[in-house]
mmCIF file of C-alpha atoms and ligand atoms in Angstrom:
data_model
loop_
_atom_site.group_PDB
_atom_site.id
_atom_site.type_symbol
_atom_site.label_atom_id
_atom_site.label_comp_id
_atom_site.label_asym_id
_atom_site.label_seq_id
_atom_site.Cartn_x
_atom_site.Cartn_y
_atom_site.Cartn_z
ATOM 1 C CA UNK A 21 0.000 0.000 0.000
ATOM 2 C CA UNK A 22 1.250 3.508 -0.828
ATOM 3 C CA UNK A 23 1.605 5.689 2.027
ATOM 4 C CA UNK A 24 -1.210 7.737 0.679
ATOM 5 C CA UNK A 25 -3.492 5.204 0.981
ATOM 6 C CA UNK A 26 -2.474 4.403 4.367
ATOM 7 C CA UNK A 27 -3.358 8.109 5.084
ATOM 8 C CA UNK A 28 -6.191 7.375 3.794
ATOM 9 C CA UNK A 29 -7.279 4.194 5.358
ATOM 10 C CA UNK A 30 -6.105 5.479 9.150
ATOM 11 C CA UNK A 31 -7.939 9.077 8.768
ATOM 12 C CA UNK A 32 -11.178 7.363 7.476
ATOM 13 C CA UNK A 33 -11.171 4.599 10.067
ATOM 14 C CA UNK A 34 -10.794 7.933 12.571
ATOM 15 C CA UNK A 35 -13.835 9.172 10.768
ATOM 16 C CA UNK A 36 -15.851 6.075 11.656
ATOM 17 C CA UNK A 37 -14.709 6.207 15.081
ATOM 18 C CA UNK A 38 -15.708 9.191 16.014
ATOM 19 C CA UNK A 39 -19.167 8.480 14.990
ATOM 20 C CA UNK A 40 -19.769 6.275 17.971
ATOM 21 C CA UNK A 41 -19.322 9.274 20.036
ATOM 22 C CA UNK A 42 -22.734 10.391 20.285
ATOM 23 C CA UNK A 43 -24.066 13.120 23.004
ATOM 24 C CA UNK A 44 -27.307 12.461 24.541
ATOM 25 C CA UNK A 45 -30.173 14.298 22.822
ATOM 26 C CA UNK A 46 -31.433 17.213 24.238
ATOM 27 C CA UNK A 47 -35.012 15.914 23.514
ATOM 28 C CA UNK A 48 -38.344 16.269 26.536
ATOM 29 C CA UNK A 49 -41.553 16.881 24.969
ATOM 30 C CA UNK A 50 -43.472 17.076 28.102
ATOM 31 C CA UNK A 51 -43.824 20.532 28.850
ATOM 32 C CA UNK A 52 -43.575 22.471 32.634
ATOM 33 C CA UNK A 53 -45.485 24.851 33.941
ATOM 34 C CA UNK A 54 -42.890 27.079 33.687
ATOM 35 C CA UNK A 55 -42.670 26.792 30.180
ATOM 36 C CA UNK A 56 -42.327 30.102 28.084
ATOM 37 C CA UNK A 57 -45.435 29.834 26.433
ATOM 38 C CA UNK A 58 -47.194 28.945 29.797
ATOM 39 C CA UNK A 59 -46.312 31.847 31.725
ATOM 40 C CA UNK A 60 -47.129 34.740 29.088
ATOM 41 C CA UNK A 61 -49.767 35.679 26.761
ATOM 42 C CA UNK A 62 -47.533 34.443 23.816
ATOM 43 C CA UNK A 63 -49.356 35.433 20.321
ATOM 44 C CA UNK A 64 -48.949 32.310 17.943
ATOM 45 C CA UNK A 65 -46.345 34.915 14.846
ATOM 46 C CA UNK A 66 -43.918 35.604 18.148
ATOM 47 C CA UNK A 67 -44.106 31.763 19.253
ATOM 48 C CA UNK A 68 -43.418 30.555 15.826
ATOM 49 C CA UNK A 69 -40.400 32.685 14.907
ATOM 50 C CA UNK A 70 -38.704 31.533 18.580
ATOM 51 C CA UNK A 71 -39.240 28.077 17.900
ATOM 52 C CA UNK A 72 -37.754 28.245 14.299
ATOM 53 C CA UNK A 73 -34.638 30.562 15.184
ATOM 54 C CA UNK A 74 -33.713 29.862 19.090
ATOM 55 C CA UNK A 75 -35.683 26.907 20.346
ATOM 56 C CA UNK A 76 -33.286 24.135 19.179
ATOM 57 C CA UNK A 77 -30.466 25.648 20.783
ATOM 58 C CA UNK A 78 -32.679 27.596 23.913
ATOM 59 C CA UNK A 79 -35.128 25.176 25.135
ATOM 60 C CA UNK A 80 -35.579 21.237 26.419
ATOM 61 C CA UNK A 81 -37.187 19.898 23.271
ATOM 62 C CA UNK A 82 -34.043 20.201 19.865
ATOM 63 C CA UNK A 83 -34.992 19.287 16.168
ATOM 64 C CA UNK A 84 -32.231 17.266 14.770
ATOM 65 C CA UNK A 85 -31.988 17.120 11.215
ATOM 66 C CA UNK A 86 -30.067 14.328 9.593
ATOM 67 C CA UNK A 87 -26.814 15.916 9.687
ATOM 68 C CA UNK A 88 -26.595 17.050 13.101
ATOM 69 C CA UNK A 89 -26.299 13.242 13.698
ATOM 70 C CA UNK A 90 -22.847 12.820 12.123
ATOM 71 C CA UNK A 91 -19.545 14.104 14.104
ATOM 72 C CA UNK A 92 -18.683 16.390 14.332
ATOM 73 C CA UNK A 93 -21.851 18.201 14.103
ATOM 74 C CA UNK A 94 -23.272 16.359 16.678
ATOM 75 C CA UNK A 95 -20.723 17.565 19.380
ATOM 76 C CA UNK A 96 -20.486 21.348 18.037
ATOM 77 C CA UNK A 97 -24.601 20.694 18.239
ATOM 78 C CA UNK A 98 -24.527 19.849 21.882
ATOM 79 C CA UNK A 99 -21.959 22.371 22.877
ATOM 80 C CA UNK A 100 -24.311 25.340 21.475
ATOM 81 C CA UNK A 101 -27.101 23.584 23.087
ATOM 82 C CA UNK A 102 -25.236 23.617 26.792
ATOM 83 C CA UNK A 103 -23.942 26.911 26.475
ATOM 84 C CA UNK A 104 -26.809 28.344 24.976
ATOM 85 C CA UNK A 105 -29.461 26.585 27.708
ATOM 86 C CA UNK A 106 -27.112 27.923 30.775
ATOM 87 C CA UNK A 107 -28.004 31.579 29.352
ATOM 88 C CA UNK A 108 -31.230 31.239 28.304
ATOM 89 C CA UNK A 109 -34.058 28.034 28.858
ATOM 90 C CA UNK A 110 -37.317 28.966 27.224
ATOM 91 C CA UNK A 111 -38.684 25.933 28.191
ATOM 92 C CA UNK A 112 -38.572 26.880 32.217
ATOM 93 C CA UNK A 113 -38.218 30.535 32.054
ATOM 94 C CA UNK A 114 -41.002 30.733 34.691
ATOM 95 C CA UNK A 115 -38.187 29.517 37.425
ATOM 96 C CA UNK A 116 -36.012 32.856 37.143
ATOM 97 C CA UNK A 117 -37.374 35.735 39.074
ATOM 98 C CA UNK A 118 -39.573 38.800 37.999
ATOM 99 C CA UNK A 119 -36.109 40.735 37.910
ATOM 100 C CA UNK A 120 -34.281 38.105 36.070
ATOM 101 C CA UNK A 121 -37.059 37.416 33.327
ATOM 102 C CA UNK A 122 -37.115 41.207 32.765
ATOM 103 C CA UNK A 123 -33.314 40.989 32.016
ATOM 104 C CA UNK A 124 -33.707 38.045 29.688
ATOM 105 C CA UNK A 125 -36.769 39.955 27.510
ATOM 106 C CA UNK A 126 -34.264 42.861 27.288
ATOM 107 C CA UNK A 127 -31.272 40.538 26.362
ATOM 108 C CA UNK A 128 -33.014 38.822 23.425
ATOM 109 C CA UNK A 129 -34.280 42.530 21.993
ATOM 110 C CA UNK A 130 -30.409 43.259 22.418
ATOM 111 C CA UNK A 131 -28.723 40.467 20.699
ATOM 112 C CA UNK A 132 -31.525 40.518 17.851
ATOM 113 C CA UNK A 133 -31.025 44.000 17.548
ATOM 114 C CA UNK A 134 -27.120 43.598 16.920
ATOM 115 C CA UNK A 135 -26.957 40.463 14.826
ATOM 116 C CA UNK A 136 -25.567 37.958 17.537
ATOM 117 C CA UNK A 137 -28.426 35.368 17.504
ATOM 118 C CA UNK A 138 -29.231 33.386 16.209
ATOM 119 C CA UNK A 139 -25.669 32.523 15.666
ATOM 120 C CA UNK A 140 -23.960 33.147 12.187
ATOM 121 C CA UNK A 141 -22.693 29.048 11.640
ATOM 122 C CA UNK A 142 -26.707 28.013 12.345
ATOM 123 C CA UNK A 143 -27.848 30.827 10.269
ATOM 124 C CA UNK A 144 -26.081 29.187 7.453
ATOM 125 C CA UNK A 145 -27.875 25.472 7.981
ATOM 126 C CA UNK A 146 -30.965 26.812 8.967
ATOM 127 C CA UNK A 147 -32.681 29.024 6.239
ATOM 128 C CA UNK A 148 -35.887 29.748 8.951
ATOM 129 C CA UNK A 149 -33.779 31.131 11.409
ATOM 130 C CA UNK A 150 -32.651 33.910 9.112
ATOM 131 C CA UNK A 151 -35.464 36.418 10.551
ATOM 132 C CA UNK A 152 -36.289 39.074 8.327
ATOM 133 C CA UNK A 153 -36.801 42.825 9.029
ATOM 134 C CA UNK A 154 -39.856 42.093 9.974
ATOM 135 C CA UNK A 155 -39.943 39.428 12.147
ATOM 136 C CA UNK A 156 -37.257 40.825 14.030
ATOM 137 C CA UNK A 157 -39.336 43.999 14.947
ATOM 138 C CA UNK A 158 -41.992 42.424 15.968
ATOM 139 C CA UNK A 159 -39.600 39.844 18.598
ATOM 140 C CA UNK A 160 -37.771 43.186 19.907
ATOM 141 C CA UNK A 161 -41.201 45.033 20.256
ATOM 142 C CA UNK A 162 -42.811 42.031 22.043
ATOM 143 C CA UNK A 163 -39.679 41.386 24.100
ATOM 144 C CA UNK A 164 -39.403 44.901 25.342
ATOM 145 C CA UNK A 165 -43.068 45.502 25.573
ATOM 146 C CA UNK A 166 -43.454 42.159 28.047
ATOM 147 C CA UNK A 167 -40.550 43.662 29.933
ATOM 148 C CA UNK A 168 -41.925 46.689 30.415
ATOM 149 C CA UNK A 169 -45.488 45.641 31.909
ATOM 150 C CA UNK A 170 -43.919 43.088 34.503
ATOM 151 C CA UNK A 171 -41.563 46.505 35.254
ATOM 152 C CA UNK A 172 -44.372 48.254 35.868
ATOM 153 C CA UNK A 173 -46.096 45.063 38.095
ATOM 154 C CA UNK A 174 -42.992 44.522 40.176
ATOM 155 C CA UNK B 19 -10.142 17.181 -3.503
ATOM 156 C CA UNK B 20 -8.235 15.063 -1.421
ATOM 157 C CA UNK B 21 -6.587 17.813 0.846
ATOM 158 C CA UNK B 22 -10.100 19.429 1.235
ATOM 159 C CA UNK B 23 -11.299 15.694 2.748
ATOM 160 C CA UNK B 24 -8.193 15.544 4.575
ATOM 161 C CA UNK B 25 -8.916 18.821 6.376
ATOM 162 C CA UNK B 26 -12.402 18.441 7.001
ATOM 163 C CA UNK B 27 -11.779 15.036 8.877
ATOM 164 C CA UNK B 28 -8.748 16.171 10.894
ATOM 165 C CA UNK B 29 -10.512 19.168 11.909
ATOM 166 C CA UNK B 30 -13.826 16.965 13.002
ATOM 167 C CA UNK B 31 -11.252 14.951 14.539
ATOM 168 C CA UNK B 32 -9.784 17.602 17.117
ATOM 169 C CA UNK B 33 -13.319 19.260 17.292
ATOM 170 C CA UNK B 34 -14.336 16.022 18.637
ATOM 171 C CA UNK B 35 -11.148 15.532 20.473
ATOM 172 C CA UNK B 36 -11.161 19.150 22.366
ATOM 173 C CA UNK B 37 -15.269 19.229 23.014
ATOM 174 C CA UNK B 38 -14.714 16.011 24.507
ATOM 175 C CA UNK B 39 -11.741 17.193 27.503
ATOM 176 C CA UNK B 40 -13.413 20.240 27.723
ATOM 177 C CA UNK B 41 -16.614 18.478 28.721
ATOM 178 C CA UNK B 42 -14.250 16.294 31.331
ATOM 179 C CA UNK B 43 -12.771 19.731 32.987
ATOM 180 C CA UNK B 44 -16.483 20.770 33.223
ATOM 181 C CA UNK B 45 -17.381 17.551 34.756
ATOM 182 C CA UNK B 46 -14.381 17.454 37.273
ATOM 183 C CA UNK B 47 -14.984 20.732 38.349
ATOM 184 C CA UNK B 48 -18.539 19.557 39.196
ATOM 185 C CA UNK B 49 -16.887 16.944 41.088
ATOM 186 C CA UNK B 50 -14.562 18.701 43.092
ATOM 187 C CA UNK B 51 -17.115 21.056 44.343
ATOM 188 C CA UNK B 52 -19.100 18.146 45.437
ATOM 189 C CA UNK B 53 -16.241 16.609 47.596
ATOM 190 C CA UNK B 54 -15.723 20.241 48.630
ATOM 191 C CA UNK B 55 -19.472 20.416 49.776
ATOM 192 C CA UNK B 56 -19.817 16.760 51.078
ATOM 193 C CA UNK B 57 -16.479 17.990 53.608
ATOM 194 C CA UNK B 58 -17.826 21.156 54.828
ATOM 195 C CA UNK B 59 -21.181 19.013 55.552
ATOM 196 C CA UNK B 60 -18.286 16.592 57.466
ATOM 197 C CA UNK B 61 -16.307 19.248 59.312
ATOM 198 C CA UNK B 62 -19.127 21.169 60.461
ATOM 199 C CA UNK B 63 -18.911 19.883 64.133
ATOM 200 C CA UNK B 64 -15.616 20.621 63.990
ATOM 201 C CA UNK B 65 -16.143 23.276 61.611
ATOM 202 C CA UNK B 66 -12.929 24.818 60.312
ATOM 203 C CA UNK B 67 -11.548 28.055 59.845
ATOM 204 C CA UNK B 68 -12.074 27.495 55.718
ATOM 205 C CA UNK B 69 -15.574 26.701 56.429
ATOM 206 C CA UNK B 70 -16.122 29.587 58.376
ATOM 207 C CA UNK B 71 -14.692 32.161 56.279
ATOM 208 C CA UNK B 72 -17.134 30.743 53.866
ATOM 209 C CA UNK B 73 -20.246 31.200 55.596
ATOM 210 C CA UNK B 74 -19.265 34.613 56.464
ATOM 211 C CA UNK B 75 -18.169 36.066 53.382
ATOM 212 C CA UNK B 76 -15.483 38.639 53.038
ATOM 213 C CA UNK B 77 -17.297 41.779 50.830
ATOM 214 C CA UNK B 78 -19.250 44.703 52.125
ATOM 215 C CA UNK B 79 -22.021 46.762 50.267
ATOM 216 C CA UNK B 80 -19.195 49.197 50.346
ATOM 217 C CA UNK B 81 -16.895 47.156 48.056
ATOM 218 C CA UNK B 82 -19.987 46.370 45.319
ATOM 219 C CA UNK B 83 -20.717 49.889 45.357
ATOM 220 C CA UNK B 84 -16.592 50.796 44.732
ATOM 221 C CA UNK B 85 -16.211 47.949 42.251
ATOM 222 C CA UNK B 86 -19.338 49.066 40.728
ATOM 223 C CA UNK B 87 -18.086 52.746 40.462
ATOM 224 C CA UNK B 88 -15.236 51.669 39.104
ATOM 225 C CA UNK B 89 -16.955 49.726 36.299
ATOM 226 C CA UNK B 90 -18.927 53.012 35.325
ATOM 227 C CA UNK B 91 -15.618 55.041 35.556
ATOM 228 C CA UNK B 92 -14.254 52.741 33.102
ATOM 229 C CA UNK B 93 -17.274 53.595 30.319
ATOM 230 C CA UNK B 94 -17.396 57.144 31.076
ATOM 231 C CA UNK B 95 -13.500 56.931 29.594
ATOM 232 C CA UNK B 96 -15.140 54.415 26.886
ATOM 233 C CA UNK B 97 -12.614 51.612 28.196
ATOM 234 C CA UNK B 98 -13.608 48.922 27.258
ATOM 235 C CA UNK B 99 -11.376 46.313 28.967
ATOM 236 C CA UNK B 100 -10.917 48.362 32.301
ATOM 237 C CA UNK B 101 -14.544 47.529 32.175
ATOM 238 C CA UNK B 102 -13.896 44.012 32.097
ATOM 239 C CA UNK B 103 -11.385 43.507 35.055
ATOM 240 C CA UNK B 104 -14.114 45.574 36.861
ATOM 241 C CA UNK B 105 -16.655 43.400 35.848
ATOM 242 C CA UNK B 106 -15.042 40.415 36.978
ATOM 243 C CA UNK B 107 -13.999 42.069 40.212
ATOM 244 C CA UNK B 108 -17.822 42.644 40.851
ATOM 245 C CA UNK B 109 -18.803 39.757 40.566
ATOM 246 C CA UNK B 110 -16.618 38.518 43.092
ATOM 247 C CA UNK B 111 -17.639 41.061 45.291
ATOM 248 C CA UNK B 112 -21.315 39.859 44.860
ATOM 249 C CA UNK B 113 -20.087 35.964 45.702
ATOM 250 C CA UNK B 114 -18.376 36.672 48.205
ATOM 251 C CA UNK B 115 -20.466 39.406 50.182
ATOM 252 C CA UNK B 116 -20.876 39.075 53.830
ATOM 253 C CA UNK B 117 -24.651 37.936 54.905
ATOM 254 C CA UNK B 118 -24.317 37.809 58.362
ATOM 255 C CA UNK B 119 -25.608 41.275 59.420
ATOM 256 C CA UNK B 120 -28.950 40.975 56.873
ATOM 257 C CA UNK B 121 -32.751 41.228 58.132
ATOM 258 C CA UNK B 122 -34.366 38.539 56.233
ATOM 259 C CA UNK B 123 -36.217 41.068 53.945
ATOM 260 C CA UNK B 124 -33.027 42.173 53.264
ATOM 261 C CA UNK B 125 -31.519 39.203 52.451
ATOM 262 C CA UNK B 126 -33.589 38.126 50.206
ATOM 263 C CA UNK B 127 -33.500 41.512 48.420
ATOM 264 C CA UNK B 128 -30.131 40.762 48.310
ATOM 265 C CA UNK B 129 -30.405 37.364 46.836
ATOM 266 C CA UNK B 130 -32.438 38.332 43.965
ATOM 267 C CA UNK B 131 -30.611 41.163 42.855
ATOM 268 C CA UNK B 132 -27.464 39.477 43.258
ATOM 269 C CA UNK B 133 -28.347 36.452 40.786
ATOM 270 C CA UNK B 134 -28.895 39.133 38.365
ATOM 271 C CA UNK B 135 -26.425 41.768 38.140
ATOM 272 C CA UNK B 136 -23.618 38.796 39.194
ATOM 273 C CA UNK B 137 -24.811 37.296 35.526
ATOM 274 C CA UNK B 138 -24.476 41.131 34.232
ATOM 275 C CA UNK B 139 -21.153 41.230 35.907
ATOM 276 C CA UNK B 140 -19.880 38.168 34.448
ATOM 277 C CA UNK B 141 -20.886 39.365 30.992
ATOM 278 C CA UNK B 142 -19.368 42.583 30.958
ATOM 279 C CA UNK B 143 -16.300 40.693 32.289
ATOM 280 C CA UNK B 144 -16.111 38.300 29.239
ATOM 281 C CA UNK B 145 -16.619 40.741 26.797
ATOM 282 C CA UNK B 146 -14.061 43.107 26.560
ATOM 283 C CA UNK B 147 -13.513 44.476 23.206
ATOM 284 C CA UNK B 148 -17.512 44.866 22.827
ATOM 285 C CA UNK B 149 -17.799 48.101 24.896
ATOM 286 C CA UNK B 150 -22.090 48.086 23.201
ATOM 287 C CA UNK B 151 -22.694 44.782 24.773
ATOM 288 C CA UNK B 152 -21.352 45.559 27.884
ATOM 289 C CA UNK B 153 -23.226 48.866 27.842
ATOM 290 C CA UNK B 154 -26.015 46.826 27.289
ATOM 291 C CA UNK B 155 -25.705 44.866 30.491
ATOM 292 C CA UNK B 156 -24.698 48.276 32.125
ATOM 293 C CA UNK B 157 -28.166 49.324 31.792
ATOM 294 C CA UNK B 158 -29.746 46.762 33.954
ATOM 295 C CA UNK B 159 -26.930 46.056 36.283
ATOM 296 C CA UNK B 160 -27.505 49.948 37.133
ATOM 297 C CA UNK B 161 -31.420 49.316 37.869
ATOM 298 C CA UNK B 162 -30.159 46.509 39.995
ATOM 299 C CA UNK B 163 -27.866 48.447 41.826
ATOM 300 C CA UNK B 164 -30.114 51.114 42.458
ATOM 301 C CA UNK B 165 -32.380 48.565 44.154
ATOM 302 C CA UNK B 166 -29.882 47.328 46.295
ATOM 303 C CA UNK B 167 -28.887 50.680 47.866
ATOM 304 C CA UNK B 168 -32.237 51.914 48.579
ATOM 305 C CA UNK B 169 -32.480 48.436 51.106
ATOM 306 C CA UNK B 170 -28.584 48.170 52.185
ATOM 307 C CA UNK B 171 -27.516 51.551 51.942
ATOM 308 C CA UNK B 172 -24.969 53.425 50.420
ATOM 309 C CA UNK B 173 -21.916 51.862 52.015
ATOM 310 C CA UNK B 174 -20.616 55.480 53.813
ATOM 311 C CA UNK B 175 -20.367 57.366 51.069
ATOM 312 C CA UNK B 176 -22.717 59.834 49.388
ATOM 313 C CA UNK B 177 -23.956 59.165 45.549
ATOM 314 C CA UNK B 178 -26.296 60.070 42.844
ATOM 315 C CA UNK B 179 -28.580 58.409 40.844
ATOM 316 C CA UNK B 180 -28.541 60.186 37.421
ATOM 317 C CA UNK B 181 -30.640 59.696 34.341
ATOM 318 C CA UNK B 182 -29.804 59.931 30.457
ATOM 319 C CA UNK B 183 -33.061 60.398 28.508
ATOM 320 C CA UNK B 184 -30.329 59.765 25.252
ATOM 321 C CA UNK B 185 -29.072 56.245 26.347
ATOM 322 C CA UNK B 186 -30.232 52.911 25.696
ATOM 323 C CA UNK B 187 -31.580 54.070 21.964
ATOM 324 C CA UNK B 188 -33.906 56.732 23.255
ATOM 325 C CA UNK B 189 -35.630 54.753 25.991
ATOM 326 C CA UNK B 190 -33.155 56.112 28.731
ATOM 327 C CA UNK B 191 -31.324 55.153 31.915
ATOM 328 C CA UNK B 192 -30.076 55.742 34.914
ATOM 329 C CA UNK B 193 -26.651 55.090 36.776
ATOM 330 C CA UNK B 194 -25.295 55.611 40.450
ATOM 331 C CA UNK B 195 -22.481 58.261 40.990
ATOM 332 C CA UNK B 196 -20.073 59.103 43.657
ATOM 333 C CA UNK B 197 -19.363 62.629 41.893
ATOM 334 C CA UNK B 198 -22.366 65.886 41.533
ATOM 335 C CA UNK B 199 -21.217 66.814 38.380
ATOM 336 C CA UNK B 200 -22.341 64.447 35.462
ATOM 337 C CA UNK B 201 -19.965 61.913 33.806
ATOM 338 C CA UNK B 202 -22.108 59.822 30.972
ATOM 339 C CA UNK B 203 -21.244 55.971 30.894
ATOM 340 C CA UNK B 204 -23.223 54.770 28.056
ATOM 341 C CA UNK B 205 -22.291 58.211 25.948
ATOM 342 C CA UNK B 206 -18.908 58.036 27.122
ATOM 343 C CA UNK B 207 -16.450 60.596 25.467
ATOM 344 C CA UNK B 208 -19.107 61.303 22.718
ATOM 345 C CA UNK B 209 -21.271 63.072 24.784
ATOM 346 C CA UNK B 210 -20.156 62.990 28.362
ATOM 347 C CA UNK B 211 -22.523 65.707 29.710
ATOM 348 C CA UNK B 212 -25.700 64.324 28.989
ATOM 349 C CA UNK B 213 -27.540 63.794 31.740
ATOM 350 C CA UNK B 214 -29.721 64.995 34.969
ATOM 351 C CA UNK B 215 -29.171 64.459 38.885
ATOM 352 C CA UNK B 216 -31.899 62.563 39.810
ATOM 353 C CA UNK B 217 -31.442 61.855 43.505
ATOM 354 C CA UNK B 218 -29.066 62.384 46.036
ATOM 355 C CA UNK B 219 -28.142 59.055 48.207
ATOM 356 C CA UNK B 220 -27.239 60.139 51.673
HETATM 357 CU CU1 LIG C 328 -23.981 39.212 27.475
#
């Protein structure tokens, strides 16, 4: 065998390896009480764009598409999905305090406003999670609306 | 062709590779704070001097509200990565802050507005270099600190709360100040002036 081929051969068989290396899916349909959706009047356009552009990455409950299965997609996957959950779980936003859910509202306006999320590399895989003008007004003007009332409340 | 294959699987290789220890570090750490927890449970009887500097914390409001002036120092001068250290600084002021002398109302004042601006702190901390996203978690850290010295006080030392109708894109915003005259922090250089004296925190 040339040695090319043995290049070959060893970085494929590395290939296959890391296949077997498969993180847990991030995957609970049952939904909590604290639940996003539960604990505000959430009207169905503003629920819909979340779950296209943030939920896979900001909630309990990820749509995998094929690829997302094969390494090393799959770890970059659940390394967005850890990270991302830590600073933001739609899926039990009810458990953070009045204080800490107005912060949150604010933060998504912010980071739709500038461009940072969803981020760029998902963007690219995910045609549904690049929002358009409109959609992301009418996020940043729910966002900072809800904020404002439970201001106003606490 | 080849080369492009070549790439692509060495790189998924040592994505895999380096997701993989970082995910161990993550999960050690986790495991050394449970020993550390499952010892101070043991030693409490006897409980140690460690454990008791624990309980007691080392911080006063006074340091939060100097490591929090210092943060909005650093923006008024538009630095960016003086903001940082102070950002990191504040947060460990917030960890390590002395309950002892708390009424329970006060403490759990305390709690709440400490899980928040310590997750504001952190982010200005690890974002140095993006002086509008740390601006941006300037804005409520501010609110939160305002809160926090109306129940604790203002550590000794008179301040201001001031108000920028201009910042935060027109919504305005308000920041604590050891100094009368007005120093912008979300403005910065660009228009340091802007502002009104709101209160006066003896
Ligand atoms: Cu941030």
């Amino acid at each position: 065998m040339s040695n090319l081929r043995k290049v070959i051969l060893v970085v494929g068989l590395l290939f296959i390896a890391i296949q077997f290396i498969q993180p847990a899916h991030n995957k609970n349909e049952q939904a909590l009480p604290t639940d996003f959706a539960k604990i505000y009047q959430l009207p169905a356009n503003v629920e819909r764009i979340l779950q296209n552009a943030c939920y896979d990455c900001h909630s309990n409950n990820t749509s995998y598409p094929w690829y997302s299965n094969i390494q090393p997609m799959a770890s970059m996957m659940a390394r967005h999905i850890k990270n991302g959950k830590e600073k933001l779980n739609f899926s039990d936003f009810g458990s953070n305090s009045p204080r800490k859910q107005i912060s949150k509202l604010k933060e998504i306006a912010n980071q739709i406003k500038d461009d940072e999320m969803p981020i760029s590399s998902y963007k690219a895989m995910h045609k549904k999670a690049n929002l358009t003008k409109e959609e992301k007004m009418l996020i940043m003007d729910w966002m900072n609306k809800t904020a404002d009332n439970l201001s106003a409340e606490n | 062709m080849k080369n492009i294959f070549f790439g692509f699987v060495i790189g998924a290789t040592t994505l895999a590779a380096c997701n993989d220890s970082n995910n161990k570090v993550a999960e050690n750490k986790n495991d050394n704070r449970d020993t550390a927890q499952v010892k101070a449970q043991a030693g409490s009887s006897t409980a140690t001097t460690a454990t008791v500097a624990e309980v007691k914390g080392t911080t006063s409001i006074k340091e939060i509200v100097t490591t929090y002036l210092q943060l909005k120092n650093a923006f008024t001068k538009d630095n960016s990565n003086d903001a940082a250290s102070a950002g990191t600084s504040l947060q460990t002021a917030f960890k390590n802050f002395d309950k002892i002398a708390l009424t329970a109302p006060q403490e759990k004042l305390f709690e709440e507005v400490a899980d928040d601006a310590s997750e504001h702190a952190e982010h200005i901390g690890k974002n140095g270099g993006n002086i509008v996203h740390q601006r941006e978690h300037f804005i409520m850290l501010s609110k939160d600190m305002a809160d926090l010295i109306k129940t604790l006080g203002n550590g000794g030392q008179t301040l201001y709360k001031d108000f920028c109708p201009m910042a935060n894109d027109g919504k305005g915003a308000i920041w604590i100040s050891e100094t009368k005259d007005i120093k912008n922090p979300y403005l910065g250089k660009a228009m340091p002036t802007c502002g009104t004296l709101k209160e006066e925190i003896k």
